[in-house]
CSV table of C-alpha atoms in Angstrom, one decimal:
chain,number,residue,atom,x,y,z
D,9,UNK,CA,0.0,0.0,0.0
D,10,UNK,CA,3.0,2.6,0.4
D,11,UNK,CA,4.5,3.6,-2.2
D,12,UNK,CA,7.6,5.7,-2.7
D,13,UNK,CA,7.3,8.1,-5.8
D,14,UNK,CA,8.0,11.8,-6.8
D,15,UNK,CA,5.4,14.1,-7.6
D,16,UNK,CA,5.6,17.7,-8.5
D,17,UNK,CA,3.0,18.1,-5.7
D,18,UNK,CA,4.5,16.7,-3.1
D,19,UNK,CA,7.1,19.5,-1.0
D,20,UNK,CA,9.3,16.9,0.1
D,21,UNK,CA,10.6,14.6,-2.6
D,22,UNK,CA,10.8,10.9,-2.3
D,23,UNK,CA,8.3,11.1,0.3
D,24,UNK,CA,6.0,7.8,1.3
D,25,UNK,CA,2.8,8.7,-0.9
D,26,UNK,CA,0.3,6.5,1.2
D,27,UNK,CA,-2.9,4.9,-0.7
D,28,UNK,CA,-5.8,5.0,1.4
D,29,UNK,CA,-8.6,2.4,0.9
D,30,UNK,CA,-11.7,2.3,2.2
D,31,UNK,CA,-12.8,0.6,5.7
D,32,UNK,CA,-13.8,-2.8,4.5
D,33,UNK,CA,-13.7,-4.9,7.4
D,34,UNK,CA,-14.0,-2.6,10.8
D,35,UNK,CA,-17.1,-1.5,10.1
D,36,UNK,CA,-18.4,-5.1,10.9
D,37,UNK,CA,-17.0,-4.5,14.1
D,38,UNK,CA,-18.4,-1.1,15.0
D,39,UNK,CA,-21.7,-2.3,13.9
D,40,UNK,CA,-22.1,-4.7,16.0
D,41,UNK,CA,-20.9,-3.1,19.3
D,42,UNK,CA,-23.0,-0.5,18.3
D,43,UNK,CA,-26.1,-2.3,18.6
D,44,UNK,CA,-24.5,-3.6,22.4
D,45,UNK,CA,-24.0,-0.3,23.4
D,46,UNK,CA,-27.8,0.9,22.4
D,47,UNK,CA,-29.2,-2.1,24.7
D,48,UNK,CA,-26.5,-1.0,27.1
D,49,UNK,CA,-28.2,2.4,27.0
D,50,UNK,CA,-31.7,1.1,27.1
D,51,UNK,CA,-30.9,-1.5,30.3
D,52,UNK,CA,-30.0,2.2,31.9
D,53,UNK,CA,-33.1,3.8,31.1
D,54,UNK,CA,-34.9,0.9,31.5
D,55,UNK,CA,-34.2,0.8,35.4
D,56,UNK,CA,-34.1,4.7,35.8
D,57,UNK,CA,-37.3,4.3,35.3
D,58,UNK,CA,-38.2,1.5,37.2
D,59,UNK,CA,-36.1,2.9,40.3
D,60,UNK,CA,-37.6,6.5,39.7
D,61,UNK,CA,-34.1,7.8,39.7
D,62,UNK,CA,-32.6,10.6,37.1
D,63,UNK,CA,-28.8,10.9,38.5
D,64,UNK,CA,-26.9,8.3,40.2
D,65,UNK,CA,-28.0,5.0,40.8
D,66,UNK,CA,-30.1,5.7,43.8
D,67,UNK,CA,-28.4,3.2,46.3
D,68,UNK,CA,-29.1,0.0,44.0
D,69,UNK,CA,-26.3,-2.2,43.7
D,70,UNK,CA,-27.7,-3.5,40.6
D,71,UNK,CA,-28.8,0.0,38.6
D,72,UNK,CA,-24.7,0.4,40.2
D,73,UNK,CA,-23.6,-2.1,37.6
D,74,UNK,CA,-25.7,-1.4,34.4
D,75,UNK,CA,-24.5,2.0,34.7
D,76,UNK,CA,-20.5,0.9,35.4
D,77,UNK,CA,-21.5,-1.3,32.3
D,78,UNK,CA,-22.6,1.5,30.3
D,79,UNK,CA,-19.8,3.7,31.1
D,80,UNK,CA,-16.9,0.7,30.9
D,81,UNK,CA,-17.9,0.0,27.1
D,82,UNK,CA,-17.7,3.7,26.6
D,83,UNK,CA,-14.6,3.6,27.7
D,84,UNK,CA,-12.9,1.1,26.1
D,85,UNK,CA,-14.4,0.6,22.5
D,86,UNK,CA,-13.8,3.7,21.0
D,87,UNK,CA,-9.9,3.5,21.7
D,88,UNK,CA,-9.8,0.1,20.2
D,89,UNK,CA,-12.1,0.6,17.4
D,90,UNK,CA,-9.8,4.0,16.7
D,91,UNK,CA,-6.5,1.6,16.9
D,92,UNK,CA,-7.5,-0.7,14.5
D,93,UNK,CA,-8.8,1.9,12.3
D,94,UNK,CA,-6.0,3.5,12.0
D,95,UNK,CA,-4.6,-0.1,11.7
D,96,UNK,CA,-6.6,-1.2,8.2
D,97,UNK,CA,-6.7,1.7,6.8
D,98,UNK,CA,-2.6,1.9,7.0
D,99,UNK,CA,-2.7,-1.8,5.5
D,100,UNK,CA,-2.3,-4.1,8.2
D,101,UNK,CA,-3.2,-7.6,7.0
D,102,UNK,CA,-7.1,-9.0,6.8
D,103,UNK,CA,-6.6,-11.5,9.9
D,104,UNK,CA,-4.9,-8.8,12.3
D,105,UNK,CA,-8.1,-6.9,12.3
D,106,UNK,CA,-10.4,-10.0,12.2
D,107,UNK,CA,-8.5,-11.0,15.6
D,108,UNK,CA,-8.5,-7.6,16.9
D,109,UNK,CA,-12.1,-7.0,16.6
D,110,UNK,CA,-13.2,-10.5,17.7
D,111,UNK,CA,-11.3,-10.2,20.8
D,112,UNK,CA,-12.7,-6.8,21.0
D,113,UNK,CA,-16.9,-8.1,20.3
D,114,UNK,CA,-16.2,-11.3,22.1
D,115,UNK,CA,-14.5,-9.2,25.1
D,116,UNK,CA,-17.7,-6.7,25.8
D,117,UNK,CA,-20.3,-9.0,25.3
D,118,UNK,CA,-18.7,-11.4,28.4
D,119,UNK,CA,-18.3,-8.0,30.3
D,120,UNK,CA,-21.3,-6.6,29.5
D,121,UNK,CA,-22.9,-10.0,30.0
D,122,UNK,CA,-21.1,-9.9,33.6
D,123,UNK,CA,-21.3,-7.0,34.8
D,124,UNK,CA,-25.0,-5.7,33.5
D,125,UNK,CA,-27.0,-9.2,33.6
D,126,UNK,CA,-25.6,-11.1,36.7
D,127,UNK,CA,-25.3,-10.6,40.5
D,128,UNK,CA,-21.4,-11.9,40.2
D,129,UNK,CA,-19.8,-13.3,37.2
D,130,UNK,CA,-15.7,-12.5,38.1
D,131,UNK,CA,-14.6,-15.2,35.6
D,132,UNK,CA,-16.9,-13.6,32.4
D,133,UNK,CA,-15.9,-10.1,33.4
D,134,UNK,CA,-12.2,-10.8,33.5
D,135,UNK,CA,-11.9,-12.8,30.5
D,136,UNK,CA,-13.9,-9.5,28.4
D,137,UNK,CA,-11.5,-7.1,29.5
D,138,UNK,CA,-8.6,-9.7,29.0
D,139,UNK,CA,-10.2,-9.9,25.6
D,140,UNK,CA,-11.1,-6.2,25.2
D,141,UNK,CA,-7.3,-5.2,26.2
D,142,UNK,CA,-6.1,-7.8,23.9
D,143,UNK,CA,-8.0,-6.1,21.0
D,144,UNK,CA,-5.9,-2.6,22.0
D,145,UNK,CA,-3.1,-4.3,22.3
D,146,UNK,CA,-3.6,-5.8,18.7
D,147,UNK,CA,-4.3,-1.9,17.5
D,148,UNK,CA,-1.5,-0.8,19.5
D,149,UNK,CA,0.7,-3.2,17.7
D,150,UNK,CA,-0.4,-2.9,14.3
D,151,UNK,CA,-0.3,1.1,14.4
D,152,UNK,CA,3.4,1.0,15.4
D,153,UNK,CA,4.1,-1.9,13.0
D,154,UNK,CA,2.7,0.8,10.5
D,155,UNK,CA,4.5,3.8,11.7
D,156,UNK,CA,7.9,2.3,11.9
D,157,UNK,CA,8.0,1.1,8.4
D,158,UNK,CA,6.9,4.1,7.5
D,159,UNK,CA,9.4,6.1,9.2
D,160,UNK,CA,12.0,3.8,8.5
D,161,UNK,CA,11.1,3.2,5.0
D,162,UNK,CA,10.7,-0.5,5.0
């Protein structure tokens, strides 16, 4: 995907002229969470309602976690979905975002699952941030794959 080639446009001469495709496989996995997060946001209004209560989460240990639910996938997606962006639309090889967005869909449904739908599920909530930090780390790793050969003009 890069290319080194002069152009009469480009100031600097010999400069990596990048060719940028179109998102072809994330969107799959920002769909997806998407639709998580909206029944994330309903389960909070949902018991809002049910609770009578607008800010907080009016002493219930339960209304506690759908909101901590809410707010930890808020948290966490966009940074990976960002990565791994960043990630495909450098290059990076087909099955490196497939894994990293797998890990990442498979990560916040076991924590959402965890956190929002059950009194106390450690094992399902550690394996989805295990998961959901392995996705990051997948990003991370990709982006400075892409940088550095790049930068280095490999």
């Amino acid at each position: 995907m890069v290319h080194r080639e002069y152009s009469k446009q480009t100031p600097n001469p010999g400069a990596a002229v990048i060719s940028v495709p179109w998102l072809s496989i994330l969107p799959l996995y920002a769909a997806v969470p998407g639709i998580l997060y909206l029944a994330l946001t309903f389960a909070v209004i949902r018991n809002r309602y049910r609770l009578k209560v607008s800010l907080g989460d009016g002493d219930d240990e339960r209304m506690n976690r759908i909101i901590r639910g809410h707010g930890n996938f808020a948290e966490y997606v966009p940074m990976s979905l960002l990565l791994l962006a960043f990630a495909e639309i450098g290059g990076t090889e087909a099955l490196v975002i497939h894994l990293g967005g797998l890990a990442l869909l498979c990560g916040r449904l076991l924590h959402g699952y965890a956190l929002a739908l059950t009194p106390r599920n450690l094992p399902a909530r550690r394996y989805g941030m295990i998961l959901t930090l392995a996705s990051i780390v997948v990003g991370i790793g990709a982006c400075l794959r892409l940088s550095l050969s790049l930068s280095l003009g490999a």
